[in-house]
PDB file of C-alpha atoms in Angstrom:
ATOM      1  CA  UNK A  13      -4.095  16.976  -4.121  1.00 51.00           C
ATOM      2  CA  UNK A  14      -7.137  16.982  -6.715  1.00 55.00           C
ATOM      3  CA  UNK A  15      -4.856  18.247  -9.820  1.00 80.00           C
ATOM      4  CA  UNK A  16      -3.140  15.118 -11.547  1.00 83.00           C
ATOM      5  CA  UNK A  17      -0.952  17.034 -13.639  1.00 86.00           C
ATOM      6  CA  UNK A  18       0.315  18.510 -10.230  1.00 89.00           C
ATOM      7  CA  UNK A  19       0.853  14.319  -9.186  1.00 90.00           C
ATOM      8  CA  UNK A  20       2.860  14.029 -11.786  1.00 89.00           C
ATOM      9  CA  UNK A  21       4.855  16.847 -11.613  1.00 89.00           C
ATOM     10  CA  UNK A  22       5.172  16.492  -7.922  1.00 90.00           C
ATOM     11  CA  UNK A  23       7.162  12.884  -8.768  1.00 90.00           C
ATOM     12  CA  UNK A  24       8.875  14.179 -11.768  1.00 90.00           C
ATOM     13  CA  UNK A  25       6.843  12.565 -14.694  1.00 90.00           C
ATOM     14  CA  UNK A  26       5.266  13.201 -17.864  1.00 88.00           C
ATOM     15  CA  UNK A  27       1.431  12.800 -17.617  1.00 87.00           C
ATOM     16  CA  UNK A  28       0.633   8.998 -18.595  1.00 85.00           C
ATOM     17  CA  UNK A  29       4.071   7.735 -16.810  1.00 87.00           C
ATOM     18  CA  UNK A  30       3.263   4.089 -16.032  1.00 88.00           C
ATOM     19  CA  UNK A  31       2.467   2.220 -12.317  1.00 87.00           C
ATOM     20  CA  UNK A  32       6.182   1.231 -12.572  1.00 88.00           C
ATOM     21  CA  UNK A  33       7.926   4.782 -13.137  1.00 90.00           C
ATOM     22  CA  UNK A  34       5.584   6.325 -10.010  1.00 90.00           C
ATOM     23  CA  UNK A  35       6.752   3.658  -8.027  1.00 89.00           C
ATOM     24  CA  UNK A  36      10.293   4.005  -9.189  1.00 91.00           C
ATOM     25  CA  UNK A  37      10.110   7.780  -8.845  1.00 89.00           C
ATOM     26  CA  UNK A  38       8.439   7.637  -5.329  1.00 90.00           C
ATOM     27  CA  UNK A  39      10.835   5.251  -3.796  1.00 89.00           C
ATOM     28  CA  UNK A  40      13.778   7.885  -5.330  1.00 88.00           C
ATOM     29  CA  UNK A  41      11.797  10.728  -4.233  1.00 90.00           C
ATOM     30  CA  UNK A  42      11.196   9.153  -0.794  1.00 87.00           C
ATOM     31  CA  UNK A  43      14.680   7.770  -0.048  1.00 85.00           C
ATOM     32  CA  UNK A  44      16.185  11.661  -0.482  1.00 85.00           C
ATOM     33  CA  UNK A  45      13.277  13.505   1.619  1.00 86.00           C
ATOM     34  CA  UNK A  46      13.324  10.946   4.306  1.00 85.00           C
ATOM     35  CA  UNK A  47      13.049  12.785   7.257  1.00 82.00           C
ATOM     36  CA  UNK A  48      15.190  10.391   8.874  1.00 80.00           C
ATOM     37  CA  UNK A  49      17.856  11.550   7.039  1.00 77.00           C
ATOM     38  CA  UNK A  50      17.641  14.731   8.476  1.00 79.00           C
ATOM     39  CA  UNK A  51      19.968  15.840  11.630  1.00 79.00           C
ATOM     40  CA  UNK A  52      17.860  15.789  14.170  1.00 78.00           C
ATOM     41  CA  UNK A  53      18.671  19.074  15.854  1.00 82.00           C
ATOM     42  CA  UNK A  54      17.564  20.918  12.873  1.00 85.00           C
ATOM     43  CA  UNK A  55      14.200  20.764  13.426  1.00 87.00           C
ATOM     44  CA  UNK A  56      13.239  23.747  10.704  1.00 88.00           C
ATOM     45  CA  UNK A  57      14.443  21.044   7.655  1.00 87.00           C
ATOM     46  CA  UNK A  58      12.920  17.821   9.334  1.00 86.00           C
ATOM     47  CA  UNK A  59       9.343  19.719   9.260  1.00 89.00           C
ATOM     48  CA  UNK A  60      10.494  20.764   5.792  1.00 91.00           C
ATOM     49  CA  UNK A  61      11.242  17.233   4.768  1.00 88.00           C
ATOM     50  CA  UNK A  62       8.041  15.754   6.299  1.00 89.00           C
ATOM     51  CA  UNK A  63       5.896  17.735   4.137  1.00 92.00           C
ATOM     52  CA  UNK A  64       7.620  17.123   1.599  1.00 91.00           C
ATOM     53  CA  UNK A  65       7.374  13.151   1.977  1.00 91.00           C
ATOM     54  CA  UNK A  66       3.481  13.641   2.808  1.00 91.00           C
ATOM     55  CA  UNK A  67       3.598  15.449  -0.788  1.00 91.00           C
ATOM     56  CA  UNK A  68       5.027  12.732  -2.406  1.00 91.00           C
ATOM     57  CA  UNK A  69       3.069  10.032  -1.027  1.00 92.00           C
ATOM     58  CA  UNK A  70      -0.253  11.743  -1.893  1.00 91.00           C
ATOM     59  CA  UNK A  71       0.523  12.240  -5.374  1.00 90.00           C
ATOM     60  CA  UNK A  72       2.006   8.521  -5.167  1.00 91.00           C
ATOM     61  CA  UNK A  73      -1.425   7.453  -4.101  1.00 90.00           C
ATOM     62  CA  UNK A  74      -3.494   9.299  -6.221  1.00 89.00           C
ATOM     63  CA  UNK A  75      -1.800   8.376  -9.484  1.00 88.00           C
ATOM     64  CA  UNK A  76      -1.931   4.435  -8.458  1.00 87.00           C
ATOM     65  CA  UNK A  77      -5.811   5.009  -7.643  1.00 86.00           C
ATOM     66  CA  UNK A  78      -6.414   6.579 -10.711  1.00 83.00           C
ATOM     67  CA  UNK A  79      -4.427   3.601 -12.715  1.00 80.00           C
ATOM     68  CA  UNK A  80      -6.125   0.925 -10.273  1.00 80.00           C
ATOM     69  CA  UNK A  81      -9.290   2.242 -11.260  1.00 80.00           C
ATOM     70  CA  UNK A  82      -8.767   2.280 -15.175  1.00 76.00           C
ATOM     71  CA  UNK A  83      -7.205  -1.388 -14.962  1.00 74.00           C
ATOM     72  CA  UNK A  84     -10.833  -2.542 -13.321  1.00 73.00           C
ATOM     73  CA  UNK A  85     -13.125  -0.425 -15.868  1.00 67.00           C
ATOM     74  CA  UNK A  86     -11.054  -1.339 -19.319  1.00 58.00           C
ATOM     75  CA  UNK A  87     -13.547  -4.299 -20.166  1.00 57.00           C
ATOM     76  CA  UNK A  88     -11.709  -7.480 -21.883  1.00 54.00           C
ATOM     77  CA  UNK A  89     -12.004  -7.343 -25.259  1.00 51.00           C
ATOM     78  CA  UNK A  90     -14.583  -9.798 -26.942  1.00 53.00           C
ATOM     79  CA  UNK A  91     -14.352 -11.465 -30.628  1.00 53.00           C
ATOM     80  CA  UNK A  92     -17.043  -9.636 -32.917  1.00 51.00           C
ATOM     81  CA  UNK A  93     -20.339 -11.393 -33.593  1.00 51.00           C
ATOM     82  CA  UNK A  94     -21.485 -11.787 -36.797  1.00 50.00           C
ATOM     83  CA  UNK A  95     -23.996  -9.628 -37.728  1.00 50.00           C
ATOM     84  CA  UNK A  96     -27.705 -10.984 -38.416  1.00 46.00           C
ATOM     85  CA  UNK A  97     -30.813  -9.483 -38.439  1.00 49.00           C
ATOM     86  CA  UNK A  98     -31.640 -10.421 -34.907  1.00 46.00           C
ATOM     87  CA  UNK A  99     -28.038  -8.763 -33.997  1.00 45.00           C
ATOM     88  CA  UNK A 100     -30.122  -5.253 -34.893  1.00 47.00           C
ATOM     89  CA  UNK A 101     -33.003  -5.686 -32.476  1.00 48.00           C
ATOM     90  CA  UNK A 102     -32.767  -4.559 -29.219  1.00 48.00           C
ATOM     91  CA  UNK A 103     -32.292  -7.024 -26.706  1.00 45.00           C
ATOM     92  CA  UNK A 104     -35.509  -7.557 -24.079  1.00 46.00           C
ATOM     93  CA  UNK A 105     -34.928  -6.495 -20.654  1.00 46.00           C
ATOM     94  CA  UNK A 106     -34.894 -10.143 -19.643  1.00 44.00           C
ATOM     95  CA  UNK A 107     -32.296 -10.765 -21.784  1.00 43.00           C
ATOM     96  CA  UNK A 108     -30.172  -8.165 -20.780  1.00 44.00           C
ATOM     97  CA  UNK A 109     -30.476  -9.345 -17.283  1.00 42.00           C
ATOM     98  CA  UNK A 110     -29.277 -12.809 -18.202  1.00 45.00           C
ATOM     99  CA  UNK A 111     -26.315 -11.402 -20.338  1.00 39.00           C
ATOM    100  CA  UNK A 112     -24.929  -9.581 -17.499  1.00 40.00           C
ATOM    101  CA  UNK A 113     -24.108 -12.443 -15.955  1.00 40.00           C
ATOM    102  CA  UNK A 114     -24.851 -14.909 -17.782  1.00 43.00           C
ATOM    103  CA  UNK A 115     -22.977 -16.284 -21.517  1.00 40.00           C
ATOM    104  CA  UNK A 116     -24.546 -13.325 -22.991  1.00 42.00           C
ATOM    105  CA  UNK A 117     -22.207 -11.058 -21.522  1.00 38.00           C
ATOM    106  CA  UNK A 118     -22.572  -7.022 -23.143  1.00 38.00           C
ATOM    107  CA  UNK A 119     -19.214  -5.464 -22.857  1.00 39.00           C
ATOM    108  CA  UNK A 120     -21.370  -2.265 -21.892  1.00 36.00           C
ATOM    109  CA  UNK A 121     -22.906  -3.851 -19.085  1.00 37.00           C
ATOM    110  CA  UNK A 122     -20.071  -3.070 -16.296  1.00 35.00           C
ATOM    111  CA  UNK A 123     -20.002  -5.208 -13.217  1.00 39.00           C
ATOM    112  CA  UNK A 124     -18.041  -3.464 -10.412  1.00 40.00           C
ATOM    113  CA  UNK A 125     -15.703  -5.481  -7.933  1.00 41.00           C
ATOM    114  CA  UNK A 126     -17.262  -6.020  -4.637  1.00 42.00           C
ATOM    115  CA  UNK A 127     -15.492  -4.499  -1.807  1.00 51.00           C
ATOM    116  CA  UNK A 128     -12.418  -5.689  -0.632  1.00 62.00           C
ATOM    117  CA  UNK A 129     -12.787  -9.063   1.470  1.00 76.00           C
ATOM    118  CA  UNK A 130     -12.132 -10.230   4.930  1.00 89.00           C
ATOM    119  CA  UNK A 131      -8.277 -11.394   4.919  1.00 90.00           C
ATOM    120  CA  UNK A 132      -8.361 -11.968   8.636  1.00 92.00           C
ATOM    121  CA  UNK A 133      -6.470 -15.134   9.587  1.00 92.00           C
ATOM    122  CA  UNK A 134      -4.777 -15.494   5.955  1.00 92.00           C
ATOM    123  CA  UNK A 135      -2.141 -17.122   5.189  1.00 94.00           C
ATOM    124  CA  UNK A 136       0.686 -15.207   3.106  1.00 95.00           C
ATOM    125  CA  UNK A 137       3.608 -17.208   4.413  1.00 95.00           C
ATOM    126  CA  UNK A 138       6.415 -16.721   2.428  1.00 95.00           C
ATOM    127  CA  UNK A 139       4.178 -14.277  -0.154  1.00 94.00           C
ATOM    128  CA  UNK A 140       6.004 -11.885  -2.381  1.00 94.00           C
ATOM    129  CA  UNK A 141       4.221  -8.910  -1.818  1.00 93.00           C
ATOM    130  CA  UNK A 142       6.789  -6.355  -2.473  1.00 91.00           C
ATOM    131  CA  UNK A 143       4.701  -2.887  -3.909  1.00 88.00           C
ATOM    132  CA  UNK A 144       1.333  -4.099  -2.814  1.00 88.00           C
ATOM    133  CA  UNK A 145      -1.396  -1.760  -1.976  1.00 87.00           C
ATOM    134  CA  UNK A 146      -3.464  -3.225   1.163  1.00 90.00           C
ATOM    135  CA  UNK A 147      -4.541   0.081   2.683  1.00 88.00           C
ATOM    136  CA  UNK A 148      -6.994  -0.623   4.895  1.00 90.00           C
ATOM    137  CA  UNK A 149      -7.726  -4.440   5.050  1.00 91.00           C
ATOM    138  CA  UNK A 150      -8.115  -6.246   7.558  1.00 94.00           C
ATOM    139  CA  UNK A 151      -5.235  -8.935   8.560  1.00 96.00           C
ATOM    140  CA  UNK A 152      -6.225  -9.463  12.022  1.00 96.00           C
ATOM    141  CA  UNK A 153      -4.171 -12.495  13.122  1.00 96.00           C
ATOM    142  CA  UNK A 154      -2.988 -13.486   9.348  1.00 96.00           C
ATOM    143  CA  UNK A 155       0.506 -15.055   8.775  1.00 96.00           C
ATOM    144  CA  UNK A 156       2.812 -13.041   6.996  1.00 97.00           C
ATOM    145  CA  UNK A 157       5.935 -14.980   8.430  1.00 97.00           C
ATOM    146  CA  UNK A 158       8.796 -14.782   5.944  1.00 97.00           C
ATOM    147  CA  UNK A 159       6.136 -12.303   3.470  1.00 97.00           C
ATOM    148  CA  UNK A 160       8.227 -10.052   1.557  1.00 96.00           C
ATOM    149  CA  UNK A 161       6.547  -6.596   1.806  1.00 96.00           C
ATOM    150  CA  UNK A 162       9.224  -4.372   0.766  1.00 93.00           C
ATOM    151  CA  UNK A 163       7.823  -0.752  -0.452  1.00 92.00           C
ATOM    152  CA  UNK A 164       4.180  -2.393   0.631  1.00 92.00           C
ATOM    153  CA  UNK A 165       1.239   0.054   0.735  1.00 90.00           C
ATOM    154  CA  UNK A 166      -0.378  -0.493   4.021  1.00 93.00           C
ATOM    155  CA  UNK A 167      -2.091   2.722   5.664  1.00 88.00           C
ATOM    156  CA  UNK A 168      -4.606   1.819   8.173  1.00 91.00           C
ATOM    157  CA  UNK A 169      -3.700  -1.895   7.570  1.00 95.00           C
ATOM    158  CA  UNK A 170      -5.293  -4.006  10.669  1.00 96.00           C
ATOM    159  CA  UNK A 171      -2.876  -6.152  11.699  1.00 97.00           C
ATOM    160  CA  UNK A 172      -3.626  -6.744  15.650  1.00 97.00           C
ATOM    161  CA  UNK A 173      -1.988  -9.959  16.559  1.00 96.00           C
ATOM    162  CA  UNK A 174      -0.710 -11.153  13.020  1.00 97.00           C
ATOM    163  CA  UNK A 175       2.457 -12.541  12.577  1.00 97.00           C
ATOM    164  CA  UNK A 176       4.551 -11.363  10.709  1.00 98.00           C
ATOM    165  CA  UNK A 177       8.226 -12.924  11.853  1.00 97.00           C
ATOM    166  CA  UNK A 178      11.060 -12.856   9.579  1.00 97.00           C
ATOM    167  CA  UNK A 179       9.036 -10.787   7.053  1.00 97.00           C
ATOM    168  CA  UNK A 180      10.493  -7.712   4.987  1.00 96.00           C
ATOM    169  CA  UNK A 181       9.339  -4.704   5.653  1.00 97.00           C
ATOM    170  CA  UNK A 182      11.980  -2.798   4.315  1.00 95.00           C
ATOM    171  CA  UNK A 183      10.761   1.011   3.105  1.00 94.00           C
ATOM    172  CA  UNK A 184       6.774  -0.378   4.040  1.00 94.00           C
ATOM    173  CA  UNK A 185       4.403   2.363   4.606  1.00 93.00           C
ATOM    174  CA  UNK A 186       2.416   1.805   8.037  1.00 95.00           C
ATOM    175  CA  UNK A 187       0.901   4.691   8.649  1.00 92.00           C
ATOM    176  CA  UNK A 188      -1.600   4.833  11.182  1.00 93.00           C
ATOM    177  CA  UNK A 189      -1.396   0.946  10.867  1.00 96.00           C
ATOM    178  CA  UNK A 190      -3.026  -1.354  13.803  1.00 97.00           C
ATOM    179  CA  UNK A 191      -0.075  -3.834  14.717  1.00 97.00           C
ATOM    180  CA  UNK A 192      -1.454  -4.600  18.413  1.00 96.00           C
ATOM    181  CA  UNK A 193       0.448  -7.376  20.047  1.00 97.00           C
ATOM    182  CA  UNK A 194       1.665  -8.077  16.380  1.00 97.00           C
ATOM    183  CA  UNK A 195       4.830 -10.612  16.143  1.00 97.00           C
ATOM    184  CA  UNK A 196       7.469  -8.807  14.455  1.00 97.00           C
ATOM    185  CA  UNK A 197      10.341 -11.000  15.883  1.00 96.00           C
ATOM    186  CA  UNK A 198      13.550 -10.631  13.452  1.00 96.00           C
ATOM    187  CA  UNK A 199      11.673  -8.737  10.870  1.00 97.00           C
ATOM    188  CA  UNK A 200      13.715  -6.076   8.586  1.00 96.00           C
ATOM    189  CA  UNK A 201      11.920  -2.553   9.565  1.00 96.00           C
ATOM    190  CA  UNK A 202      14.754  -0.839   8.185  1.00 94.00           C
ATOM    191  CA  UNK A 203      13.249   2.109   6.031  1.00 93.00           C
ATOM    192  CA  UNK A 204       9.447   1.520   7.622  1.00 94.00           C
ATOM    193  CA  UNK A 205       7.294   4.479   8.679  1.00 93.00           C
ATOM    194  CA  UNK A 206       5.039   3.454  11.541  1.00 95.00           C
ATOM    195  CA  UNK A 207       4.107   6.990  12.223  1.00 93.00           C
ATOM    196  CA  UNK A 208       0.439   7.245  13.731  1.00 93.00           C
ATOM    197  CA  UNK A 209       0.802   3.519  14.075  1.00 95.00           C
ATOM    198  CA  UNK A 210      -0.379   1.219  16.880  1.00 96.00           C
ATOM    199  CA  UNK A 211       2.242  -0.916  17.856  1.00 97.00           C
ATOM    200  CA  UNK A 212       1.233  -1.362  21.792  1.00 96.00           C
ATOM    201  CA  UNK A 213       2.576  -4.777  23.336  1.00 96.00           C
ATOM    202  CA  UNK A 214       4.411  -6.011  19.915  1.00 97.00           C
ATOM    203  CA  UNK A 215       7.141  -8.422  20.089  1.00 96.00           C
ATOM    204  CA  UNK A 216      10.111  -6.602  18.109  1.00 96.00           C
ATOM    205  CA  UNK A 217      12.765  -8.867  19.488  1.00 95.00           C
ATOM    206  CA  UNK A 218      15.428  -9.222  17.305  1.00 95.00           C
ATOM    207  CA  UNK A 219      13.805  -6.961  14.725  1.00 95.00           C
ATOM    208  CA  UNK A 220      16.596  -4.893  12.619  1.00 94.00           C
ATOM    209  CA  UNK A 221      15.571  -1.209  13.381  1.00 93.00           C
ATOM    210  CA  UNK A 222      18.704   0.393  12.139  1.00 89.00           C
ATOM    211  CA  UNK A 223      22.625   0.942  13.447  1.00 84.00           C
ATOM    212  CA  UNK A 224      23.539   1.084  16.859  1.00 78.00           C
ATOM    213  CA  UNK A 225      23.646   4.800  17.167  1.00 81.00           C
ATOM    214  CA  UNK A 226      20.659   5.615  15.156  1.00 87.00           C
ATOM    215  CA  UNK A 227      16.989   4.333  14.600  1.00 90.00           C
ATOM    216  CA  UNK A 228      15.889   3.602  10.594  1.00 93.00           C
ATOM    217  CA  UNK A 229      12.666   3.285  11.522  1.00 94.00           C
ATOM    218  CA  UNK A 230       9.995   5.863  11.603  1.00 93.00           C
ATOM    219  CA  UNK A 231       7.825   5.892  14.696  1.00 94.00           C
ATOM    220  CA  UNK A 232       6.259   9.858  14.584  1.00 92.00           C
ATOM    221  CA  UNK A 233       3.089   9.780  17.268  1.00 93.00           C
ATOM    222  CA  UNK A 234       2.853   5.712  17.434  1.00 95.00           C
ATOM    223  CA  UNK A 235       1.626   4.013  20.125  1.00 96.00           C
ATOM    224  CA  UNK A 236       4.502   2.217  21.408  1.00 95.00           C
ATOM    225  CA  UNK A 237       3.082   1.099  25.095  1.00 95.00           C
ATOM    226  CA  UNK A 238       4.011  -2.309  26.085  1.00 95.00           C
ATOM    227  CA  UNK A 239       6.854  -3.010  22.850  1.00 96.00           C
ATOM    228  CA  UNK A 240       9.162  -5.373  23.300  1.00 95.00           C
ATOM    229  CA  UNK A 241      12.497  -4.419  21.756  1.00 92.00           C
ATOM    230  CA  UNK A 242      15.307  -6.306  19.839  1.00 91.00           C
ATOM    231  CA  UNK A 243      17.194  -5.970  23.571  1.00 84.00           C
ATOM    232  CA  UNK A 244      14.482  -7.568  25.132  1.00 70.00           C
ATOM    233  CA  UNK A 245      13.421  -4.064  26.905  1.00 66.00           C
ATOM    234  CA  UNK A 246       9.865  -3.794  27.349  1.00 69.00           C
ATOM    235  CA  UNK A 247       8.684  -0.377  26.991  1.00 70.00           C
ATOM    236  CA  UNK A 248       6.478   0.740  29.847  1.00 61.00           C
ATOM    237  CA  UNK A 249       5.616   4.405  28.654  1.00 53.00           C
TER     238      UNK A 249
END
């Protein structure tokens, strides 16, 4: 979905909406097209309701990519320097150099952000990171115990053998997340789509899932070899 007037009409909003109203609009959006909340023996308005929650979760993540990006080029604003005769010649390359990282700083001399660090073995006990987007780092073996990481962002998150008990994962988006031999003992998963996901040999014991006549959790092609459910069943398949 290139066309960002079709990302905003896709969540309802005016072009310019802020981070806040896409979020607010996609978790509406996403709570009614759930395809969970589809009967499953009608199969013709699940696959109708899955592409229309792949819809809204592109045009979720394009419009927070585009915003993310603006937020990191919008240069802080600097006081205005008197203006001298030297302020009219133009600076030596040397100088330039030294300005761009140096007390000399040029507003038009833009230093990207390097590329997202190494979180492996982090610790984010007890974090609040409700909304966050972490698509695609790596939290191989990080504590997230206790985390709150309601309405998180984490497609293609690596989180093989990270533990993540007690957390909140309430509406999180996994997909095609690595969670391999993860511990998500007593974690709320209500709402979470692990669809693609690897979850072989994770500890879900005691994990809230959903009622006990119907699953709240979204598990669409994961890898579920070797889980350990809230009933203590190990699944061998």
């Amino acid at each position: 979905m290139d066309d960002l007037d079709q990302c905003y009409r896709v969540l309802g909003l005016d072009p310019g909406a802020s981070l806040a109203e896409v979020n607010q609009a996609y978790k509406d959006l996403a709570f009614i097209w759930h395809p969970d909340r589809v009967p499953e023996d009608n199969k013709r308005l699940r696959d109708k309701a899955q592409e229309k929650l792949k819809e809204i979760n592109q045009a979720r993540d394009q419009l927070r990519s585009l915003q993310q990006q603006q937020r990191t080029k919008t240069p802080k604003s600097q006081p205005s320097p008197k203006r001298s005769q030297a302020s009219d010649r133009k600076t030596p390359p040397q100088q330039q150099k030294q300005s761009s990282s140096g007390s000399y700083y040029h507003q038009s001399h833009y230093q990207p952000k390097s590329p997202n660090p190494d979180l492996s073995g982090a610790d984010f006990r007890n974090a609040d990171l409700k909304e966050k987007d972490l698509s695609g780092r790596n939290l191989t073996n990080a504590d997230l115990s206790n985390a709150n990481l309601s309405d998180a962002f984490l497609h293609k998150v690596n989180l093989t053998g990270a533990n993540l008990e007690r957390a909140n994962l309430f509406r999180a988006n996994l997909f095609q997340a690595n969670l391999s031999h993860a511990n998500l003992r007593y974690t709320n998963l209500i709402g979470a789509d692990f669809s693609g996901a690897d979850l072989s040999g994770a500890d879900l014991r005691g994990a809230k899932i959903g009622t006990k006549d119907r699953l709240m959790v979204k598990l669409t092609g994961a890898n579920l070899s070797g889980v350990i459910w809230p009933d203590d069943i190990v699944n061998n398949a």
